[in-house]
XYZ file of C-alpha atoms in Angstrom:
560
model
C -5.980 36.333 -17.857
C -4.218 33.974 -17.863
C -4.107 31.103 -14.827
C -7.537 32.003 -12.657
C -8.079 30.173 -9.500
C -11.326 29.161 -8.900
C -10.813 27.505 -5.372
C -12.929 25.704 -3.151
C -16.749 25.965 -4.960
C -19.016 23.888 -4.370
C -19.524 20.699 -5.059
C -20.785 20.920 -9.062
C -17.820 22.738 -10.280
C -19.314 25.458 -10.933
C -17.625 28.591 -11.114
C -21.370 30.419 -11.119
C -23.225 29.688 -8.503
C -27.520 29.790 -9.159
C -28.878 31.426 -5.743
C -30.844 29.397 -3.891
C -34.039 30.165 -3.847
C -37.440 28.006 -6.263
C -37.141 24.438 -6.609
C -36.379 25.536 -10.244
C -33.181 27.312 -9.756
C -32.305 24.535 -7.043
C -33.441 22.200 -9.916
C -30.605 23.998 -12.254
C -28.134 24.170 -9.460
C -28.160 20.055 -8.917
C -28.193 19.491 -12.757
C -25.035 17.813 -14.060
C -22.397 19.379 -15.545
C -21.262 17.804 -19.135
C -16.952 18.623 -20.149
C -16.866 18.328 -23.846
C -13.064 18.031 -25.062
C -11.798 16.499 -28.929
C -10.622 13.757 -27.134
C -10.671 12.080 -23.731
C -8.363 9.582 -22.418
C -10.492 7.472 -20.089
C -8.452 4.983 -19.893
C -10.394 2.552 -19.436
C -10.325 -0.517 -22.053
C -14.036 -0.630 -22.417
C -13.837 2.945 -23.870
C -10.317 4.192 -23.808
C -11.736 7.085 -25.981
C -14.517 9.499 -26.210
C -15.563 13.181 -26.296
C -17.535 14.485 -23.565
C -18.247 13.425 -18.936
C -21.105 14.271 -17.414
C -20.743 15.255 -13.646
C -22.784 15.073 -10.610
C -22.365 14.882 -7.491
C -18.515 14.615 -7.326
C -18.839 11.210 -9.647
C -18.600 10.877 -13.187
C -22.236 10.186 -14.573
C -21.180 9.517 -18.087
C -18.712 8.792 -20.541
C -19.329 8.753 -24.445
C -19.759 10.898 -27.691
C -21.587 14.153 -26.717
C -25.118 12.915 -28.194
C -24.860 9.864 -25.652
C -23.635 12.139 -22.434
C -26.094 15.420 -22.517
C -28.769 13.114 -23.429
C -27.916 11.100 -19.888
C -27.342 14.617 -18.596
C -30.420 15.996 -19.817
C -31.291 19.270 -20.516
C -30.651 21.046 -17.846
C -26.361 20.076 -18.217
C -24.787 23.025 -18.045
C -22.076 22.586 -21.510
C -18.589 23.270 -20.745
C -16.535 23.486 -24.049
C -12.649 22.736 -23.867
C -12.054 23.074 -27.216
C -9.187 20.980 -28.521
C -7.854 20.415 -25.411
C -7.034 16.359 -24.031
C -8.694 15.334 -21.239
C -7.299 13.284 -19.097
C -7.672 11.272 -15.407
C -6.725 12.989 -12.532
C -2.828 13.389 -12.665
C -1.278 12.300 -9.263
C 2.184 12.969 -7.454
C 2.546 9.977 -5.861
C 6.108 11.035 -4.121
C 5.606 15.082 -3.348
C 6.668 17.161 -0.017
C 3.825 19.530 0.067
C 5.798 21.255 3.351
C 8.181 21.351 1.631
C 6.987 23.396 -1.315
C 5.496 25.639 0.707
C 8.454 26.550 2.489
C 10.677 26.587 -0.877
C 8.038 28.677 -2.737
C 8.595 31.577 -0.040
C 12.578 31.108 0.522
C 15.765 31.843 -1.506
C 14.881 29.857 -4.564
C 18.587 28.323 -5.931
C 17.434 25.957 -8.308
C 19.806 26.583 -11.791
C 22.729 28.234 -9.897
C 25.451 28.161 -11.543
C 28.308 29.220 -9.270
C 28.823 30.344 -5.844
C 29.422 34.102 -6.791
C 24.992 33.499 -8.411
C 24.253 32.434 -5.261
C 25.730 35.072 -3.068
C 23.361 37.046 -5.851
C 20.275 35.414 -4.952
C 20.747 35.577 -1.205
C 21.735 39.063 -1.332
C 18.161 39.596 -3.758
C 16.257 37.011 -0.426
C 12.513 37.503 -0.494
C 11.096 38.422 3.190
C 9.080 35.732 3.058
C 12.636 33.342 3.622
C 12.951 34.518 7.306
C 12.519 31.915 9.564
C 12.517 34.158 13.275
C 16.174 36.358 11.855
C 17.406 32.940 9.913
C 17.696 32.898 6.867
C 16.342 30.287 4.700
C 16.661 28.791 0.938
C 16.813 25.738 -0.909
C 18.060 23.876 -4.517
C 21.890 24.550 -4.757
C 23.625 21.592 -6.184
C 27.381 21.465 -6.580
C 27.079 19.196 -9.610
C 26.327 22.388 -11.350
C 28.520 24.669 -10.671
C 32.008 24.961 -12.515
C 33.860 23.355 -9.630
C 31.423 21.115 -8.501
C 32.275 21.000 -4.597
C 30.735 21.260 -1.895
C 29.733 24.385 -0.703
C 31.805 26.147 3.198
C 30.375 28.063 5.545
C 32.895 31.204 3.920
C 31.089 31.206 0.601
C 27.876 33.448 1.661
C 29.425 36.456 1.560
C 30.405 39.168 3.961
C 27.063 40.694 4.853
C 26.129 37.543 5.839
C 28.278 37.415 8.963
C 25.781 38.598 11.658
C 22.512 36.114 10.288
C 22.772 33.093 11.184
C 21.644 30.940 6.383
C 20.907 27.156 6.512
C 20.326 26.605 2.702
C 18.950 23.101 2.391
C 20.452 21.126 -1.107
C 17.766 19.921 -3.809
C 17.497 16.371 -2.485
C 16.877 17.961 0.753
C 19.602 15.511 2.082
C 22.340 18.317 3.569
C 22.139 21.564 5.015
C 24.514 23.893 4.144
C 25.432 26.545 7.399
C 26.882 29.809 7.846
C 29.090 30.239 10.604
C 26.484 33.052 12.427
C 24.155 29.272 12.598
C 26.872 26.728 12.399
C 27.645 29.137 16.048
C 23.536 28.919 17.281
C 23.756 25.493 16.820
C 26.800 24.866 18.733
C 28.889 23.121 16.325
C 32.032 22.356 17.125
C 35.477 20.522 15.816
C 34.063 18.644 18.969
C 30.844 18.041 17.604
C 30.684 14.319 17.096
C 28.647 12.315 13.549
C 25.638 11.474 14.458
C 24.353 8.167 13.794
C 23.934 8.201 9.663
C 24.392 12.120 9.433
C 28.050 13.381 8.328
C 29.257 16.832 9.572
C 31.637 17.653 6.219
C 35.224 18.813 7.944
C 37.840 21.965 6.969
C 41.403 19.484 6.662
C 42.066 20.660 10.236
C 38.797 19.166 11.330
C 36.315 21.743 11.962
C 33.541 22.111 10.395
C 32.546 22.982 6.709
C 29.636 24.603 7.131
C 27.568 21.322 4.996
C 25.967 18.900 7.622
C 24.749 15.295 5.670
C 21.490 14.108 6.276
C 20.669 12.594 10.433
C 24.097 15.902 10.845
C 21.297 18.382 9.889
C 19.100 17.378 13.059
C 21.989 19.250 15.297
C 20.678 22.921 13.213
C 16.650 22.036 12.070
C 16.183 22.198 16.361
C 17.516 25.076 16.784
C 15.918 26.564 13.130
C 12.072 28.830 14.441
C 9.437 27.106 12.714
C 7.630 29.483 10.344
C 4.387 30.947 12.472
C 1.426 29.492 12.574
C 0.351 32.538 10.130
C 3.438 31.564 7.567
C 2.802 27.915 7.859
C -0.689 27.778 6.606
C 0.162 30.691 4.367
C 3.287 29.256 2.812
C 0.882 25.463 2.640
C -2.337 27.328 0.588
C 0.025 28.805 -2.474
C 1.502 25.107 -2.101
C -1.764 23.688 -3.192
C -2.528 26.521 -5.290
C 0.664 25.491 -7.086
C -0.173 22.048 -7.616
C -3.356 22.916 -9.213
C -2.155 25.048 -11.094
C 0.178 22.616 -12.693
C -2.806 19.929 -12.984
C -2.242 18.277 -10.071
C -5.353 16.862 -8.473
C -3.300 14.760 -6.197
C -0.328 14.278 -3.485
C 0.828 11.406 -2.408
C 3.552 13.532 0.765
C 5.728 11.428 1.107
C 6.345 12.024 5.307
C 4.033 14.454 6.392
C 4.792 16.045 9.593
C 1.751 16.196 12.605
C 1.478 19.948 12.048
C 0.812 19.636 9.002
C -1.018 17.161 9.112
C -3.396 18.588 11.338
C -4.005 21.374 9.853
C -5.132 19.658 6.669
C -7.273 18.221 8.263
C -8.882 20.918 9.220
C -9.268 22.064 6.503
C -10.000 18.629 4.666
C -12.623 18.952 7.529
C -14.203 22.783 6.322
C -14.738 21.477 3.299
C -11.318 24.018 2.322
C -9.083 21.262 0.526
C -8.678 21.415 -3.318
C -6.865 18.479 -4.009
C -6.670 14.551 -2.850
C -3.677 14.536 -0.482
C -3.136 11.195 0.434
C -0.572 11.776 3.804
C 2.206 9.013 4.645
C 3.329 9.647 8.133
C 6.291 10.675 9.393
C 7.432 8.162 10.662
C 11.056 9.268 11.280
C 10.927 11.503 13.628
C 8.918 11.589 17.164
C 5.783 13.167 15.213
C 5.459 9.059 14.617
C 3.847 8.158 18.331
C 1.111 10.347 17.935
C 0.730 9.141 14.801
C 0.649 5.189 15.872
C -1.375 6.367 19.175
C -4.236 8.044 16.281
C -3.783 4.974 13.463
C -5.337 4.917 9.797
C -7.157 8.361 9.280
C -10.332 8.752 6.366
C -11.355 12.005 5.578
C -13.314 13.593 2.478
C -10.155 14.561 0.469
C -7.640 14.023 2.977
C -6.300 10.308 3.547
C -3.343 8.709 6.347
C -3.128 5.241 5.740
C 0.519 5.013 5.049
C 3.669 5.169 6.947
C 7.159 7.231 5.792
C 11.046 5.976 6.844
C 13.529 6.603 5.464
C 16.363 4.148 4.858
C 19.066 6.143 3.035
C 20.036 9.316 2.460
C 20.697 10.691 -1.434
C 23.064 9.839 -4.517
C 23.819 13.462 -5.332
C 25.314 13.867 -1.555
C 27.086 10.054 -1.671
C 24.151 9.501 1.422
C 22.688 7.231 -1.023
C 24.164 3.412 0.898
C 26.373 1.310 -0.986
C 26.177 -2.248 -1.111
C 30.217 -1.335 -2.084
C 31.943 1.475 -2.440
C 30.922 5.058 -4.243
C 33.515 4.335 -7.861
C 34.035 7.853 -6.706
C 35.125 7.632 -3.394
C 36.840 4.239 -2.535
C 35.865 3.017 0.666
C 32.917 5.811 1.456
C 29.726 3.428 0.912
C 26.853 5.779 1.728
C 24.999 6.050 5.027
C 21.624 3.914 6.443
C 19.911 6.658 8.729
C 18.130 3.859 10.262
C 19.985 0.962 11.920
C 19.351 -2.588 10.289
C 16.869 -3.662 13.990
C 14.882 -0.138 14.505
C 14.012 -0.213 10.746
C 12.516 -3.539 11.083
C 10.700 -2.288 14.757
C 9.016 0.416 13.159
C 8.379 -1.304 10.388
C 6.743 -3.608 12.930
C 4.670 -1.207 14.680
C 3.273 0.429 11.433
C 2.238 -3.193 9.774
C 0.829 -3.877 13.252
C -1.099 -0.593 13.646
C -3.049 -0.921 9.664
C -0.400 1.348 8.307
C 0.881 0.541 4.296
C 5.091 0.806 4.496
C 6.526 3.490 1.813
C 10.688 3.314 2.323
C 12.941 5.885 0.836
C 15.490 3.773 -0.806
C 18.174 4.327 -3.405
C 21.236 2.230 -2.992
C 21.437 -1.018 -3.703
C 21.917 -1.794 0.277
C 19.352 0.285 1.370
C 17.094 -1.653 -1.091
C 17.853 -4.749 -0.864
C 17.229 -4.017 3.197
C 13.716 -2.882 2.656
C 13.264 -6.270 0.626
C 14.216 -7.942 3.182
C 12.261 -6.939 6.519
C 9.472 -5.695 4.221
C 8.872 -9.564 3.185
C 9.861 -11.186 6.700
C 7.247 -9.461 8.672
C 4.278 -9.745 5.594
C 5.189 -13.232 6.024
C 5.785 -13.236 10.011
C 2.546 -11.871 10.575
C 0.134 -12.843 7.570
C -1.265 -9.333 5.962
C -2.115 -9.404 2.473
C -2.531 -7.241 0.100
C -0.186 -4.586 1.598
C 1.354 -3.159 -0.807
C 4.680 -1.735 0.721
C 5.937 1.220 -1.563
C 9.340 1.567 -2.017
C 10.302 5.084 -3.177
C 13.003 5.626 -4.900
C 14.300 2.210 -6.528
C 16.761 3.652 -7.584
C 20.168 1.155 -7.510
C 19.174 -2.246 -7.309
C 20.809 -5.329 -8.099
C 18.864 -7.262 -10.686
C 17.679 -9.906 -7.524
C 16.446 -6.884 -5.596
C 14.072 -6.172 -9.451
C 13.154 -9.375 -9.515
C 12.114 -9.837 -6.015
C 10.169 -7.021 -5.737
C 8.173 -6.971 -8.728
C 7.107 -10.559 -7.218
C 5.770 -9.716 -3.535
C 3.462 -7.391 -4.683
C 5.533 -3.850 -4.280
C 4.920 -0.704 -5.727
C 7.729 1.194 -7.566
C 7.063 4.662 -6.131
C 9.606 6.225 -8.775
C 10.159 9.534 -10.855
C 11.196 10.263 -13.313
C 13.083 13.669 -13.452
C 15.037 12.371 -11.154
C 16.656 10.674 -14.076
C 17.286 13.501 -16.497
C 18.538 15.124 -13.291
C 21.019 12.595 -12.458
C 22.064 11.272 -15.578
C 25.028 13.744 -16.354
C 27.095 12.278 -12.802
C 25.489 9.583 -11.342
C 26.992 6.390 -13.427
C 30.626 8.825 -11.556
C 29.302 6.779 -8.622
C 28.682 3.410 -8.656
C 30.050 2.809 -12.316
C 29.212 1.352 -15.622
C 28.224 -2.617 -14.006
C 25.074 -0.847 -10.898
C 24.298 1.871 -13.532
C 22.445 -1.195 -15.147
C 19.818 -1.332 -12.620
C 19.825 2.679 -11.405
C 15.747 4.105 -12.301
C 15.641 1.027 -14.405
C 11.839 1.551 -15.357
C 10.410 -0.810 -18.147
C 12.535 -3.676 -16.058
C 10.947 -3.289 -13.422
C 7.635 -3.553 -14.465
C 8.409 -6.757 -16.471
C 9.390 -7.889 -13.073
C 5.998 -7.306 -12.110
C 5.933 -4.116 -10.424
C 3.495 -1.250 -10.417
C 4.734 2.138 -11.170
C 3.274 5.221 -9.402
C 4.915 7.884 -10.843
C 5.810 11.185 -9.635
C 8.498 14.674 -8.769
C 9.401 14.894 -5.049
C 9.054 18.338 -5.083
C 10.889 20.263 -4.541
C 13.266 18.315 -5.319
C 12.290 18.878 -8.699
C 9.459 20.858 -10.002
C 6.035 18.910 -9.319
C 5.013 20.541 -13.291
C 3.638 17.106 -14.558
C 4.498 17.627 -18.147
C 7.903 17.765 -17.310
C 7.715 14.932 -15.621
C 5.580 13.210 -18.548
C 8.315 14.075 -21.098
C 10.799 13.187 -19.059
C 9.310 9.087 -18.831
C 9.262 9.023 -22.115
C 12.346 10.540 -23.287
C 15.082 10.149 -20.634
C 16.234 13.045 -21.909
C 16.951 17.381 -20.190
C 14.855 20.008 -21.946
C 17.474 19.853 -24.778
C 16.821 16.986 -26.239
C 19.879 15.634 -24.677
C 21.114 12.780 -25.405
C 19.917 12.155 -28.370
C 17.333 9.034 -28.460
C 18.132 8.920 -24.560
C 19.284 7.481 -21.450
C 19.693 3.887 -20.884
C 16.429 4.686 -23.962
C 15.629 0.946 -23.379
C 13.942 2.052 -20.341
C 11.729 4.662 -21.496
C 7.796 4.683 -20.659
C 5.492 4.859 -24.615
C 3.431 7.631 -23.753
C 0.641 5.553 -22.246
C 2.721 3.776 -20.157
C 3.763 7.138 -18.439
C -0.213 8.464 -18.760
C -0.791 5.578 -16.540
C 1.467 5.924 -14.524
C 0.522 8.748 -12.797
C -3.298 8.138 -12.670
C -4.411 4.365 -12.218
C -0.834 3.113 -11.532
C -1.051 6.125 -8.252
C -4.711 5.065 -7.302
C -3.609 1.696 -7.219
C -0.610 2.407 -4.907
C -3.484 4.101 -2.763
C -5.496 1.638 -2.157
C -7.785 3.705 -4.730
C -8.263 1.605 -8.079
C -11.829 1.695 -7.778
C -12.145 5.301 -7.245
C -10.112 6.564 -9.384
C -7.136 6.922 -12.368
C -9.609 6.176 -14.755
C -12.465 7.874 -16.847
C -15.677 5.694 -16.225
C -19.296 6.000 -14.292
C -19.738 6.148 -10.333
C -15.677 7.002 -10.309
C -14.308 10.036 -8.658
C -14.247 12.613 -11.359
C -11.239 13.991 -10.741
C -9.703 15.065 -14.302
C -7.364 17.500 -16.575
C -7.760 19.691 -19.884
C -4.594 19.757 -21.347
C -3.724 21.803 -23.717
C -1.375 18.519 -25.129
C -1.876 14.925 -26.472
C 0.300 13.473 -23.082
C -0.061 9.896 -25.133
C 0.348 10.807 -28.980
C 1.340 13.971 -29.223
C 5.785 14.629 -29.658
C 7.511 14.569 -26.150
C 8.932 17.571 -27.106
C 5.039 20.181 -27.526
C 4.729 18.637 -23.556
C 7.525 20.862 -22.498
C 5.528 24.040 -24.196
C 2.201 22.421 -23.035
C -0.732 24.431 -20.789
C -2.780 23.426 -18.458
C -6.405 24.705 -19.034
C -8.673 22.545 -16.325
C -8.076 21.218 -13.693
C -10.700 19.515 -11.736
C -11.398 17.988 -8.501
C -14.394 15.563 -6.996
C -16.326 17.871 -9.530
C -14.931 20.752 -8.371
C -12.687 23.154 -10.602
C -9.659 23.713 -8.888
C -7.858 25.733 -11.786
C -8.783 26.635 -14.504
C -6.833 29.000 -17.375
C -9.060 32.470 -18.906
C -7.909 33.479 -21.509
C -9.422 36.947 -21.686
C-alpha cells in the first residue's frame, strides 16, 4: 500500500514501539533513530550536505556521514534506510488556511472546471459531505478558466437545485456565488445596499446576480449553517493528514477562527496534533476581541503570535485595491476591506498585545497603506524586531518594494499564484504595473526575507508544485517557454530556503528549525527528487516518502 499514515506515534518517531518493561527494553525504546539517505541537504553553511542524521527526543542529535552519525548514536540506535531519497529540512507552507482546506476537501470541488456545464455536472454528483445543514457548499470556481470568462449568475446552477440553498466560493475565497434559494434565505434583494468594502454584483435591471464580493459575502455567511462539531473535527483531521502527505511539517495558518484554534489547542495539549501550526489570529471578525483578551499562546506544536488582517480583495475578482483604475475596468480601483482608520486601530491594538502583524495586501494601494501604517505604529511604540508580514505582496510599486525590504518586513508570497494568474494578470494592471508584480527577486534584492506558501485551498498545498513554480514560473505543461517574467525566478536553493529557513524566520523560530543541525528540531522530509539539482519538471512527478515532525514519523509512503 502506498501512502501509509503513521500519525501521532511516540516521541521517538518509531512506527513500532517496544513494550515497556525491563530497563534494557526501555533503553531500546529511548534509543536514537538514524536516517540514512543518498543526500541530506541541511541548509547549514558549516555542513551543507550529509548522508545520515540521528534523532533523539525530538531533536537532531548528529549530522554527517553514516559512520560519524552511528558512532554518536550508539549500538542501540534504530536505523532507517531511505535509499536514494533526498532529505531536506521541514517544509512549511507560510500561508494556508486549514479550516478552508478542511471544507474544500469535503465540499464540491470546482477547481479546473472549464465551463458552467461542467460546474453543473459536479454539483449533480455532490458528495454527502458537501452539505452544511440543508445548504450545499462548493469551492474553487474561476471564471477566467471558462470559455466565456464572465461572472456566473443565480440562473447558471441548474434547475434541479432551485429549492436547495447553494453557496460556492470562488477559488480565491473573495467571491461567493449563490443561487436563488440562498439569496432568499439571506434576504438579499435589489434593495439591499452594498456593505462597506463589498459589492453585490447586479443584473442589468438591478436585481442581485448571485455573486457577492469580499465584505458582501458576510450577508450570506451569517445565515449559512456552520459545520457540526463532528464535521469540523473530521474535516480538520483530514486536512492535517493531507498536509503531512504532501510533505509539510508545518503550516502558518493565515487567519484562524476561534473555534478551530480551540480545537487545535485541545489536540496539542493531548499530543495528537501531527504538524506544527503557527496560527495567526483572525483579526477581521469579532473573534479578535477574545484573541486580544487572551494574548499570544505557545503550546507544544501550536503557536499563536501573529494576527492576520485583510486590507483588500483579490486580483481575479477585481477586489485588489489599486492606486489607479484597473486596466480592464476603467473607473474601478478595487476595494479596501478596512478603512485606513480602522486598519490603523487594529494594528495598534494587536501590536500593543505583542502580536506580529500580518496583512493581506494584493493591490499597490493596499501595500502602500500597509507600509505607511505599520511603520508609523512601530516608530511610535518603539517596537523592535517586529517582523511585520505582508501576505501576498502581489502588486507593488518600486518604491514600496524598496521600503518593504529596508524596514524588516517579511514578504509572504505564493509561487503558484504567479503561475495561476499569469494568463490574465497583465490585463488587470497593464504593462507598467506588472513590472512590480510577483517580483520575488526584486523583493530579495531589497532585503526582504521570503517565506513561501500556497494559500491553500486557493492553490493546492502540494509543496513540490510550489517549488516547481518558484523555480520555473511556468505552468505544468512548461508554458510559457523560459518562464513568465523569468528574471524573477528563484534558484532551487533559494526556493528551498524560503520554504524552510525563511518560514522559520517569519515565525521567530530560526533558532529552532529551518535547518538540520545538532540541537535543532527534528523536522524533515524525505523526497524522491532533489528539489535543488533535479530538473524542475521532475518535481511535478516527485513523491514524498517520509514526513517527520519533532522526531515523529507523521507520514510514510510504504510500497508493499
